[in-house]
Amino acid sequence: MSSSASQTSNSPASNQTAASSHNKSSLARLSGLFPFMRPYKKQFLLAALALIIAAGATLAVPYAFKQMIDLGFGAAGDKNTSHIDLYFLALFGVACVLGVATAARFYTVSWLGERVTADLRSAVYAHVVLQSPQFFETTKTGEVLSRLTGDTTLIQTLVGTSISMALRNLLLFAGGLAMLFITSVKLTSIIIVMLCAVVLPIVFYGRRVRKLSRASQDRVADASAIAGEILNAMPTVQAFTQEEAEARRFGASVELAFQTAMERIRARSVLTMVAILLIFGAIVFVLWLGAHAVVQGSMSGGELGQFILYASLVAGSLGALSEVLGDAQRAAGATERLLDLLETQSPVQSVLLPERLPPRTANGAALQLEHVGFHYPSRPDSNSLNHFSLDVRPGETVAVVGPSGAGKTTLFQLLLRFYDPQQGSIRLDGVDIRFLSLHDLRQAIGIVPQDTVIFSANAMENIRFGRPDASDAEVIAAAQMAAAHEFIERLPEGYQSFLGERGVRLSGGQRQRIAIARALLKNPPLLLLDEATSALDAESERLVQSALEAAMVGRTTLVIAHRLATVQRADRIIVLEHGHVVETGTHAGLIAQNGLYASLAALQFNAD
């Protein structure tokens, strides 16, 4: 069902966030980083202090050169030569202050970049894992990973480098401009008029760089999504000999990302070239005028030297600001993509004041579904369940059978509140599950899915995933109930054996028994089995069936069944077709009715 649903390209949540994001300018989206920066005010103040001291020391250097030239070398005599040592010592002192302040600024802002980026990654990941399956129907895992890695790296550069550089160069620009006016009002006025004329085209062209930056990030995310999808399906790709085709598809995606990146790089290169040529061209022209003023005697050599140094600081700071603006625009695109994730709200939420389940009884949980109607958000015209009603008594085992697409898996997803039905209600022990916290609801339900998930950890931790606070003895007991203990003990390191990514070191039946042990360790009052024995051989099935029969004692159990051995052990069988309950009863009774169940038994249960 999910594969069909995933064909849609846009979810309501993503559309809403995309619309809201486009209403804001790109750089304005950087304000979304403030909540992550606010806890570190002290560190930002320390960085600002170091920045101001370093900028002040830098601005003092040209003045020290002017004094040294005019007073140290400008006239002959013992009085002037005796000051040379003092001026050089003063210049070295300024360099010492500059070095210490710059090192302090670098350390502080680098720490801030790493810290803010780590907080942002954690916040995005923590938010993503709370999303409902509807989010993952329309968002590729590779794209999320790209945002968690590539986009956060851009933000790390912004916070840890670019912001500091921007503030430093703004201070140097403002201070240098002030000193230029003090040195020569005429020359400075000319240079300002010329700079205003060259800044406008730089700003206009910068907009194109911003758009190309966002496009480049999107293409890299697309390539990551393709790689993630294929790497997770390598056995299938190789079984159908599609290695070369998939390599070509990924190569085409990478090439598109490269071409888009080159467009951005070319635009950025042109922007940098234009900025340097125009700005320094204007400064060189003004300095030519200053050289004539020295020759004419209206300006001293030291003043011209000071003017040159301050003009270089102003020009350099402007050039650096254009570079920082490019980084800021890329980081703004990355911030926009990350905030889109953070702003996405799951349609399934816990209520603010949740109700509590009554104390657990010895027989398990009672379950009532009343006139439930549901369609997947991606398929609003096709109902998966229609006026579905079911009353399950505590301790009862109910088998759910039906043809593919009848709504069996949908039923389990609604019970776990991966989705909410559009009609009707679901009650667990008399409490509407919409009024329970998601944590309490899912803690009361154990599930063994047909597609078993094994994590990249050892056997002990994979089973303990069902209840993280369980002791080793409890984990081993659950494994014994699931007939998994024997094969785990035969592994090279027993329960400490690493099972490989997605359990590649285990057979299908072994993976399924690990999943059963995980559910049994959780010890829930309601147990959902999505054909828990489908991947087992006859001997393993016999062992697991006896273990499941023991595990079902004191629990309410719903079983999606495709095998006769599972169905025959159920207290009751319900037959689904097109989201409706069409038959209900025991195995023998339904066979005698000679209806849909009888035909399913003849086809699906024939092997048994």
Coordinates of C-alpha atoms in Angstrom, one line a residue:
M1 CA 0.0 0.0 0.0
S2 CA 2.8 2.4 0.9
S3 CA 4.5 1.9 -2.4
S4 CA 1.4 3.0 -4.2
A5 CA 0.9 5.9 -1.9
S6 CA 4.5 7.0 -2.3
Q7 CA 4.0 7.8 -6.0
T8 CA 2.5 11.1 -5.1
S9 CA 5.0 14.0 -5.1
N10 CA 3.6 16.4 -2.6
S11 CA 2.0 16.1 0.8
P12 CA -0.3 18.8 2.2
A13 CA 2.2 19.5 4.9
S14 CA 5.1 19.9 2.5
N15 CA 2.9 22.1 0.2
Q16 CA 2.0 24.3 3.2
T17 CA 5.5 24.7 4.3
A18 CA 6.8 25.4 0.8
A19 CA 4.2 28.1 0.3
S20 CA 5.1 29.8 3.6
S21 CA 8.8 29.6 2.9
H22 CA 8.5 31.2 -0.5
N23 CA 6.8 34.2 1.1
K24 CA 10.0 35.1 2.8
S25 CA 13.2 36.3 1.3
S26 CA 16.0 33.9 1.4
L27 CA 18.3 35.8 3.8
A28 CA 15.3 36.5 6.1
R29 CA 15.1 32.7 6.6
L30 CA 18.3 32.9 8.5
S31 CA 16.4 34.3 11.4
G32 CA 15.1 30.8 11.9
L33 CA 18.6 30.0 13.4
F34 CA 18.1 32.4 16.3
P35 CA 16.4 29.9 18.6
F36 CA 19.5 27.7 18.2
M37 CA 21.9 30.5 18.8
R38 CA 20.1 32.1 21.7
P39 CA 21.3 29.7 24.4
Y40 CA 24.9 30.7 23.8
K41 CA 24.7 34.5 24.4
K42 CA 27.8 34.4 26.6
Q43 CA 29.9 32.8 23.9
F44 CA 28.6 35.3 21.3
L45 CA 29.5 38.2 23.5
L46 CA 33.0 36.9 24.1
A47 CA 33.4 36.4 20.3
A48 CA 32.1 40.0 19.7
L49 CA 34.6 41.4 22.3
A50 CA 37.5 39.6 20.6
L51 CA 36.2 40.7 17.3
I52 CA 36.1 44.4 18.3
I53 CA 39.6 44.2 19.8
A54 CA 41.0 42.5 16.7
A55 CA 39.3 45.1 14.4
G56 CA 40.6 48.0 16.5
A57 CA 44.1 46.6 16.4
T58 CA 43.9 46.2 12.6
L59 CA 42.6 49.8 12.2
A60 CA 45.5 51.0 14.4
V61 CA 48.2 49.6 12.0
P62 CA 47.8 52.2 9.2
Y63 CA 48.0 55.0 11.8
A64 CA 51.1 53.5 13.3
F65 CA 52.7 53.4 9.8
K66 CA 51.8 57.0 9.2
Q67 CA 53.4 58.1 12.5
M68 CA 56.5 56.0 11.8
I69 CA 56.9 57.5 8.3
D70 CA 56.2 61.1 9.1
L71 CA 57.9 61.3 12.5
G72 CA 60.5 58.6 12.3
F73 CA 61.7 59.1 8.7
G74 CA 60.3 62.5 7.8
A75 CA 63.1 64.7 9.2
A76 CA 66.7 64.3 10.1
G77 CA 68.2 64.7 13.6
D78 CA 68.7 62.8 16.9
K79 CA 65.3 63.7 18.2
N80 CA 63.5 61.9 15.4
T81 CA 65.8 58.9 15.2
S82 CA 65.4 58.3 18.9
H83 CA 61.7 57.6 18.4
I84 CA 62.2 54.9 15.7
D85 CA 62.5 52.1 18.3
L86 CA 59.4 53.3 20.1
Y87 CA 57.3 53.3 17.0
F88 CA 58.5 49.8 16.0
L89 CA 57.8 48.5 19.5
A90 CA 54.3 50.1 19.4
L91 CA 53.7 48.4 16.0
F92 CA 54.8 45.0 17.4
G93 CA 52.5 45.5 20.4
V94 CA 49.6 46.2 18.1
A95 CA 50.5 42.9 16.2
C96 CA 50.5 41.0 19.6
V97 CA 47.1 42.3 20.5
L98 CA 45.8 41.5 17.0
G99 CA 47.2 37.9 17.1
V100 CA 45.7 37.1 20.6
A101 CA 42.3 38.7 19.8
T102 CA 42.1 36.9 16.4
A103 CA 43.0 33.5 18.0
A104 CA 40.3 34.0 20.6
R105 CA 37.7 35.0 18.0
F106 CA 38.6 32.0 15.8
Y107 CA 38.3 29.6 18.7
T108 CA 35.0 31.0 20.0
V109 CA 33.2 31.3 16.7
S110 CA 34.4 27.8 15.6
W111 CA 33.0 26.4 18.8
L112 CA 29.8 28.2 18.2
G113 CA 29.6 26.8 14.6
E114 CA 30.1 23.2 15.8
R115 CA 27.7 23.6 18.8
V116 CA 24.8 25.3 16.9
T117 CA 25.2 22.8 14.0
A118 CA 25.1 19.8 16.4
D119 CA 22.0 21.2 18.1
L120 CA 20.3 21.8 14.7
R121 CA 21.0 18.3 13.5
S122 CA 19.7 16.8 16.7
A123 CA 16.5 19.0 16.6
V124 CA 15.8 18.1 12.9
Y125 CA 16.4 14.4 13.5
A126 CA 14.3 14.3 16.6
H127 CA 11.5 16.1 14.7
V128 CA 11.7 13.8 11.7
V129 CA 11.4 10.6 13.8
L130 CA 8.1 11.9 15.2
Q131 CA 6.5 12.2 11.7
S132 CA 3.7 9.9 10.7
P133 CA 4.1 7.4 7.7
Q134 CA 2.4 10.0 5.6
F135 CA 5.5 12.1 5.7
F136 CA 7.7 9.3 4.6
E137 CA 5.3 8.5 1.7
T138 CA 6.3 11.8 0.1
T139 CA 9.8 12.4 1.3
K140 CA 12.8 10.3 0.3
T141 CA 15.1 9.1 3.1
G142 CA 18.1 10.2 1.1
E143 CA 16.8 13.7 0.9
V144 CA 16.4 13.9 4.6
L145 CA 20.0 12.6 5.1
S146 CA 21.3 15.2 2.6
R147 CA 19.7 17.9 4.7
L148 CA 21.1 16.5 7.9
T149 CA 24.6 16.4 6.5
G150 CA 25.2 18.8 3.6
D151 CA 22.8 21.5 4.6
T152 CA 23.9 21.6 8.2
T153 CA 27.6 21.8 7.0
L154 CA 26.7 25.0 5.1
I155 CA 25.1 26.4 8.3
Q156 CA 28.2 25.4 10.3
T157 CA 30.3 27.5 7.8
L158 CA 27.9 30.4 8.2
V159 CA 27.9 30.4 12.1
G160 CA 31.5 29.3 12.6
T161 CA 33.1 31.5 9.9
S162 CA 30.9 33.7 7.8
I163 CA 29.1 35.6 10.5
S164 CA 32.4 36.4 12.2
M165 CA 33.9 37.5 8.9
A166 CA 30.9 39.6 8.0
L167 CA 31.0 41.5 11.4
R168 CA 34.8 41.9 11.2
N169 CA 34.7 43.3 7.7
L170 CA 31.8 45.6 8.6
L171 CA 33.8 47.0 11.5
L172 CA 36.9 47.4 9.2
F173 CA 34.8 49.0 6.5
A174 CA 33.1 51.5 8.9
G175 CA 36.4 52.2 10.8
G176 CA 38.5 52.4 7.7
L177 CA 35.9 54.7 6.0
A178 CA 35.9 57.0 9.1
M179 CA 39.8 57.2 9.0
L180 CA 39.7 57.9 5.3
F181 CA 37.5 61.0 5.9
I182 CA 39.9 62.1 8.7
T183 CA 42.9 61.7 6.3
S184 CA 41.3 63.3 3.2
V185 CA 37.7 64.4 2.8
K186 CA 38.1 65.1 -0.9
L187 CA 39.6 61.8 -1.9
T188 CA 37.2 59.9 0.3
S189 CA 34.2 61.6 -1.1
I190 CA 35.3 60.7 -4.7
I191 CA 35.9 57.1 -3.7
I192 CA 32.4 56.7 -2.0
V193 CA 30.6 58.0 -5.1
M194 CA 32.5 55.5 -7.3
L195 CA 31.8 52.6 -4.9
C196 CA 28.1 53.4 -4.9
A197 CA 28.1 53.1 -8.6
V198 CA 29.7 49.7 -8.6
V199 CA 27.8 48.1 -5.7
L200 CA 24.4 48.0 -7.5
P201 CA 25.4 45.6 -10.2
I202 CA 27.1 43.4 -7.6
V203 CA 23.9 43.1 -5.5
F204 CA 21.7 42.5 -8.6
Y205 CA 24.0 39.7 -9.8
G206 CA 24.1 38.2 -6.3
R207 CA 20.4 37.2 -6.6
R208 CA 21.2 34.8 -9.5
V209 CA 23.9 33.2 -7.3
R210 CA 21.3 32.6 -4.5
K211 CA 18.9 30.9 -6.9
L212 CA 21.6 28.7 -8.3
S213 CA 22.8 27.8 -4.8
R214 CA 19.4 26.4 -3.9
A215 CA 19.2 24.5 -7.2
S216 CA 22.6 23.0 -6.6
Q217 CA 21.6 21.8 -3.1
D218 CA 18.5 20.2 -4.5
R219 CA 20.3 18.3 -7.2
V220 CA 22.8 16.9 -4.6
A221 CA 19.9 15.8 -2.5
D222 CA 18.3 14.0 -5.5
A223 CA 21.5 12.1 -6.1
S224 CA 21.7 11.1 -2.4
A225 CA 18.1 9.9 -2.5
I226 CA 18.9 7.7 -5.5
A227 CA 22.0 6.2 -3.9
G228 CA 20.2 5.5 -0.6
E229 CA 17.3 3.8 -2.3
I230 CA 19.5 1.5 -4.5
L231 CA 22.0 0.7 -1.7
N232 CA 19.2 -0.5 0.4
A233 CA 18.0 -2.8 -2.4
M234 CA 21.2 -4.2 -3.7
P235 CA 20.1 -7.9 -3.7
T236 CA 17.1 -7.0 -5.9
V237 CA 19.2 -4.8 -8.2
Q238 CA 21.8 -7.6 -8.7
A239 CA 19.1 -10.3 -9.0
F240 CA 17.6 -8.4 -12.0
T241 CA 21.1 -7.5 -13.4
Q242 CA 20.3 -3.8 -13.2
E243 CA 23.7 -2.8 -11.8
E244 CA 24.8 -1.0 -15.0
A245 CA 21.5 0.7 -15.5
E246 CA 21.4 2.0 -11.9
A247 CA 25.0 3.1 -12.1
R248 CA 24.1 5.1 -15.3
R249 CA 21.0 6.5 -13.5
F250 CA 23.1 7.6 -10.5
G251 CA 25.8 8.9 -12.8
A252 CA 23.3 11.0 -14.7
S253 CA 22.0 12.5 -11.5
V254 CA 25.5 13.2 -10.3
E255 CA 26.3 14.8 -13.7
L256 CA 23.2 17.0 -13.4
A257 CA 24.3 18.0 -9.9
F258 CA 27.7 18.8 -11.3
Q259 CA 26.3 20.9 -14.1
T260 CA 24.1 22.9 -11.7
A261 CA 27.1 23.4 -9.3
M262 CA 29.2 24.6 -12.2
E263 CA 26.6 27.2 -13.1
R264 CA 26.7 28.4 -9.5
I265 CA 30.5 28.4 -9.5
R266 CA 30.6 30.3 -12.8
A267 CA 28.2 32.9 -11.5
R268 CA 30.1 33.2 -8.2
S269 CA 33.4 33.6 -10.1
V270 CA 32.0 36.3 -12.3
L271 CA 30.5 38.0 -9.2
T272 CA 33.9 37.9 -7.5
M273 CA 35.8 39.2 -10.5
V274 CA 33.4 42.0 -11.1
A275 CA 33.5 43.0 -7.4
I276 CA 37.3 43.1 -7.3
L277 CA 37.8 44.8 -10.6
L278 CA 35.2 47.6 -10.0
I279 CA 36.1 48.2 -6.4
F280 CA 39.9 48.2 -6.8
G281 CA 39.6 50.1 -10.1
A282 CA 37.9 52.9 -8.2
I283 CA 40.5 52.8 -5.4
V284 CA 43.4 52.9 -7.8
F285 CA 42.0 55.9 -9.5
V286 CA 41.6 57.8 -6.2
L287 CA 45.1 56.8 -5.1
W288 CA 46.4 58.2 -8.4
L289 CA 44.9 61.5 -7.4
G290 CA 46.5 61.2 -4.0
A291 CA 49.9 60.7 -5.5
H292 CA 49.6 64.0 -7.4
A293 CA 48.6 65.6 -4.1
V294 CA 51.8 64.5 -2.4
V295 CA 53.8 65.8 -5.4
Q296 CA 52.0 69.1 -5.1
G297 CA 52.7 69.2 -1.3
S298 CA 49.1 69.3 -0.1
M299 CA 49.5 65.8 1.6
S300 CA 52.4 64.2 3.4
G301 CA 54.0 60.9 2.5
G302 CA 52.8 59.4 5.7
E303 CA 49.2 60.5 5.1
L304 CA 49.2 59.0 1.7
G305 CA 50.6 55.8 3.1
Q306 CA 47.9 55.8 5.7
F307 CA 45.2 56.6 3.1
I308 CA 46.5 53.7 0.9
L309 CA 46.4 51.2 3.8
Y310 CA 42.9 52.3 5.0
A311 CA 41.7 52.2 1.4
S312 CA 43.0 48.7 1.1
L313 CA 41.2 47.7 4.3
V314 CA 38.0 49.2 3.0
A315 CA 38.3 47.5 -0.4
G316 CA 39.3 44.2 1.1
S317 CA 36.4 44.3 3.6
L318 CA 34.0 45.0 0.7
G319 CA 35.4 42.1 -1.3
A320 CA 35.2 39.8 1.7
L321 CA 31.7 40.9 2.3
S322 CA 30.7 39.9 -1.2
E323 CA 32.3 36.5 -0.5
V324 CA 30.4 36.2 2.8
L325 CA 27.2 37.2 1.1
G326 CA 27.6 34.3 -1.2
D327 CA 28.1 31.9 1.8
A328 CA 25.1 33.5 3.5
Q329 CA 22.9 33.0 0.5
R330 CA 23.9 29.3 0.3
A331 CA 23.3 28.9 4.0
A332 CA 20.0 30.7 3.7
G333 CA 18.9 28.1 1.1
A334 CA 20.1 25.3 3.5
T335 CA 18.3 26.9 6.4
E336 CA 15.1 27.1 4.4
R337 CA 15.3 23.4 3.6
L338 CA 15.9 22.5 7.2
L339 CA 13.2 24.8 8.5
D340 CA 10.8 23.2 6.1
L341 CA 11.5 19.9 7.9
L342 CA 11.1 21.5 11.3
E343 CA 7.9 23.3 10.3
T344 CA 6.3 20.1 9.0
Q345 CA 3.7 18.9 11.5
S346 CA 2.5 15.4 11.7
P347 CA -1.2 15.1 11.2
V348 CA -1.2 12.5 14.1
Q349 CA -0.6 14.3 17.4
S350 CA -0.9 13.4 21.1
V351 CA -3.6 15.5 22.9
L352 CA -2.4 18.1 25.4
L353 CA -4.1 16.3 28.3
P354 CA -4.1 12.6 27.4
E355 CA -6.2 10.1 29.2
R356 CA -4.7 7.0 30.9
L357 CA -5.4 3.4 30.2
P358 CA -7.1 1.5 33.0
P359 CA -4.9 -1.0 34.9
R360 CA -3.9 -4.1 32.8
T361 CA -6.0 -7.2 33.4
A362 CA -4.8 -10.8 33.4
N363 CA -6.6 -11.4 30.1
G364 CA -5.2 -8.6 28.0
A365 CA -6.9 -5.7 26.3
A366 CA -10.4 -5.1 25.0
L367 CA -10.6 -3.6 21.5
Q368 CA -13.5 -2.0 19.8
L369 CA -13.7 -0.5 16.3
E370 CA -17.0 1.2 15.4
H371 CA -17.9 2.2 11.8
V372 CA -14.3 3.0 10.9
G373 CA -13.8 4.6 7.5
F374 CA -10.4 5.4 6.2
H375 CA -8.6 6.4 3.0
Y376 CA -4.9 7.2 2.6
P377 CA -4.2 10.9 2.1
S378 CA -2.5 10.2 -1.2
R379 CA -5.7 8.3 -2.4
P380 CA -8.7 10.3 -1.2
D381 CA -11.0 8.6 -3.8
S382 CA -10.3 5.0 -2.7
N383 CA -11.4 3.9 0.8
S384 CA -9.3 1.2 2.4
L385 CA -11.8 0.6 5.1
N386 CA -15.6 1.2 4.9
H387 CA -17.8 1.3 8.0
F388 CA -15.5 -1.3 9.6
S389 CA -16.7 -2.6 13.0
L390 CA -15.0 -5.2 15.2
D391 CA -15.3 -6.1 18.9
V392 CA -12.4 -8.2 20.3
R393 CA -12.7 -9.5 23.8
P394 CA -9.8 -9.5 26.2
G395 CA -7.6 -12.6 25.6
E396 CA -9.2 -13.4 22.3
T397 CA -7.2 -14.3 19.2
V398 CA -8.7 -13.1 16.0
A399 CA -7.3 -13.9 12.6
V400 CA -7.8 -11.4 9.7
V401 CA -7.7 -12.9 6.2
G402 CA -8.6 -11.5 2.8
P403 CA -7.2 -10.9 -0.6
S404 CA -4.5 -8.3 -1.2
G405 CA -5.7 -4.8 -0.8
A406 CA -8.6 -5.8 1.4
G407 CA -7.4 -3.5 4.3
K408 CA -5.6 -5.9 6.6
T409 CA -2.3 -3.9 6.9
T410 CA -4.4 -0.7 7.1
L411 CA -6.2 -2.0 10.2
F412 CA -2.8 -2.5 12.0
Q413 CA -1.7 1.0 11.0
L414 CA -4.8 2.5 12.4
L415 CA -4.5 0.6 15.7
L416 CA -0.9 2.0 16.1
R417 CA -2.2 5.5 15.1
F418 CA 0.2 5.8 12.2
Y419 CA -2.9 7.3 10.7
D420 CA -6.3 8.5 12.1
P421 CA -9.5 7.3 10.5
Q422 CA -11.7 9.9 8.8
Q423 CA -14.8 8.2 10.3
G424 CA -15.6 6.2 13.3
S425 CA -13.6 5.5 16.5
I426 CA -11.2 2.9 17.9
R427 CA -11.2 2.1 21.6
L428 CA -8.6 0.3 23.6
D429 CA -9.9 -0.9 27.0
G430 CA -12.8 1.6 26.6
V431 CA -10.6 4.6 25.9
D432 CA -10.7 6.3 22.4
I433 CA -7.1 6.0 21.2
R434 CA -7.1 9.6 20.0
F435 CA -7.3 10.7 23.6
L436 CA -4.3 8.6 24.6
S437 CA -0.7 9.8 24.3
L438 CA 1.1 8.1 21.4
H439 CA 3.7 6.8 23.8
D440 CA 1.1 5.1 26.1
L441 CA -0.9 3.7 23.1
R442 CA 2.1 2.2 21.4
Q443 CA 3.6 0.9 24.6
A444 CA 0.4 -1.2 25.0
I445 CA 0.8 -2.8 21.5
G446 CA 3.5 -5.2 20.3
I447 CA 3.9 -5.9 16.6
V448 CA 5.7 -8.5 14.6
P449 CA 5.8 -7.2 11.0
Q450 CA 6.1 -9.3 7.9
D451 CA 9.1 -7.2 6.8
T452 CA 11.4 -7.6 9.7
V453 CA 13.7 -4.8 10.7
I454 CA 17.1 -5.7 12.1
F455 CA 19.4 -2.9 13.3
S456 CA 23.2 -2.6 12.9
A457 CA 23.9 -4.0 16.4
N458 CA 24.4 -7.3 18.1
A459 CA 21.7 -9.8 18.8
M460 CA 21.3 -8.8 22.5
E461 CA 20.6 -5.1 21.6
N462 CA 18.3 -6.0 18.7
I463 CA 16.0 -7.9 21.0
R464 CA 16.4 -5.4 23.8
F465 CA 15.0 -2.7 21.4
G466 CA 11.6 -4.0 22.5
R467 CA 12.2 -2.9 26.1
P468 CA 15.5 -0.9 26.5
D469 CA 15.5 -1.4 30.3
A470 CA 15.3 -5.2 30.1
S471 CA 18.1 -7.3 31.7
D472 CA 20.2 -9.8 29.8
A473 CA 18.3 -12.6 31.5
E474 CA 14.9 -11.2 30.3
V475 CA 16.3 -10.8 26.7
I476 CA 17.5 -14.4 26.7
A477 CA 14.1 -15.6 28.1
A478 CA 12.3 -13.8 25.3
A479 CA 14.7 -15.4 22.7
Q480 CA 14.0 -18.8 24.1
M481 CA 10.2 -18.2 23.8
A482 CA 10.7 -17.2 20.2
A483 CA 12.9 -20.2 19.4
A484 CA 15.8 -17.9 18.7
H485 CA 18.1 -18.8 21.5
E486 CA 19.6 -21.9 19.9
F487 CA 20.7 -20.2 16.6
I488 CA 21.9 -17.1 18.5
E489 CA 24.1 -19.3 20.7
R490 CA 25.7 -20.8 17.6
L491 CA 26.8 -17.4 16.3
P492 CA 30.5 -16.7 16.7
E493 CA 30.1 -14.4 19.7
G494 CA 26.6 -15.5 20.8
Y495 CA 24.3 -12.7 21.9
Q496 CA 27.2 -10.2 21.3
S497 CA 27.5 -11.1 17.6
F498 CA 27.0 -8.2 15.2
L499 CA 24.1 -9.1 12.9
G500 CA 25.2 -6.8 10.0
E501 CA 23.3 -4.0 8.4
R502 CA 19.6 -4.9 8.1
G503 CA 20.5 -8.4 9.4
V504 CA 22.3 -9.6 6.3
R505 CA 24.1 -12.3 8.4
L506 CA 20.8 -14.0 9.3
S507 CA 18.4 -16.0 7.2
G508 CA 14.8 -14.8 6.8
G509 CA 13.5 -17.1 9.4
Q510 CA 16.2 -16.1 11.9
R511 CA 15.4 -12.4 11.4
Q512 CA 11.7 -13.1 12.0
R513 CA 12.4 -14.9 15.2
I514 CA 14.5 -12.0 16.4
A515 CA 11.5 -9.7 15.7
I516 CA 9.2 -12.1 17.6
A517 CA 11.5 -12.1 20.6
R518 CA 11.6 -8.3 20.5
A519 CA 7.8 -8.2 20.7
L520 CA 7.6 -10.8 23.5
L521 CA 10.1 -8.9 25.5
K522 CA 7.9 -5.8 25.4
N523 CA 5.1 -7.9 27.0
P524 CA 2.2 -5.8 25.7
P525 CA -1.5 -6.5 26.4
L526 CA -2.3 -6.3 22.6
L527 CA -0.2 -8.3 20.2
L528 CA -0.3 -7.7 16.4
L529 CA 1.2 -10.5 14.2
D530 CA 1.5 -9.6 10.5
E531 CA 2.0 -13.2 9.4
A532 CA 4.8 -13.7 11.9
T533 CA 5.7 -17.2 10.6
S534 CA 5.6 -16.6 6.9
A535 CA 9.4 -16.8 6.5
L536 CA 9.9 -19.9 8.6
D537 CA 10.6 -23.4 7.6
A538 CA 8.4 -26.2 8.8
E539 CA 10.5 -27.0 11.9
S540 CA 11.0 -23.4 12.9
E541 CA 7.3 -22.7 12.3
R542 CA 6.4 -25.5 14.7
L543 CA 8.7 -24.1 17.4
V544 CA 7.5 -20.5 16.9
Q545 CA 3.8 -21.5 16.8
S546 CA 4.2 -23.3 20.2
A547 CA 6.0 -20.2 21.5
L548 CA 3.4 -17.9 20.2
E549 CA 0.6 -19.9 21.7
A550 CA 2.3 -19.5 25.1
A551 CA 2.9 -15.8 24.5
M552 CA -0.8 -15.3 23.6
V553 CA -1.9 -16.4 27.0
G554 CA -3.0 -13.3 28.9
R555 CA -3.0 -11.2 25.7
T556 CA -5.4 -10.1 23.0
T557 CA -4.0 -11.1 19.6
L558 CA -4.8 -10.0 16.1
V559 CA -3.2 -12.0 13.3
I560 CA -2.9 -11.2 9.6
A561 CA -2.9 -14.8 8.4
H562 CA -1.9 -16.4 5.1
R563 CA -1.1 -19.9 6.4
L564 CA -3.6 -22.5 7.5
A565 CA -1.7 -23.4 10.7
T566 CA -2.1 -19.8 12.0
V567 CA -5.8 -19.6 11.1
Q568 CA -6.8 -22.8 12.7
R569 CA -5.5 -21.7 16.1
A570 CA -7.5 -18.5 16.1
D571 CA -10.6 -18.2 18.3
R572 CA -12.3 -16.3 15.5
I573 CA -11.7 -15.5 11.8
I574 CA -12.8 -12.3 10.1
V575 CA -12.7 -12.1 6.3
L576 CA -12.1 -8.7 4.7
E577 CA -12.9 -7.7 1.1
H578 CA -12.7 -4.1 -0.1
G579 CA -12.5 -2.8 3.5
H580 CA -15.7 -4.6 4.6
V581 CA -16.1 -7.6 6.9
V582 CA -17.8 -10.1 4.6
E583 CA -17.6 -13.3 6.7
T584 CA -16.8 -14.2 10.3
G585 CA -16.6 -17.5 12.2
T586 CA -14.3 -20.4 12.8
H587 CA -12.3 -22.2 10.2
A588 CA -14.6 -25.2 9.9
G589 CA -17.7 -23.0 9.8
L590 CA -16.4 -20.7 7.1
I591 CA -15.3 -23.6 5.0
A592 CA -18.8 -25.0 5.3
Q593 CA -20.2 -21.6 4.0
N594 CA -18.3 -22.1 0.8
G595 CA -17.8 -18.4 0.4
L596 CA -14.8 -16.1 0.0
Y597 CA -12.9 -17.8 2.8
A598 CA -13.4 -21.2 1.3
S599 CA -11.9 -20.0 -2.0
L600 CA -9.0 -18.3 -0.3
A601 CA -8.3 -21.5 1.7
A602 CA -8.3 -23.4 -1.6
L603 CA -5.8 -21.0 -3.2
Q604 CA -3.6 -19.6 -0.4
F605 CA -3.7 -22.5 2.1
N606 CA -3.3 -25.2 -0.5
A607 CA 0.3 -25.8 0.4
D608 CA -0.7 -26.6 4.0

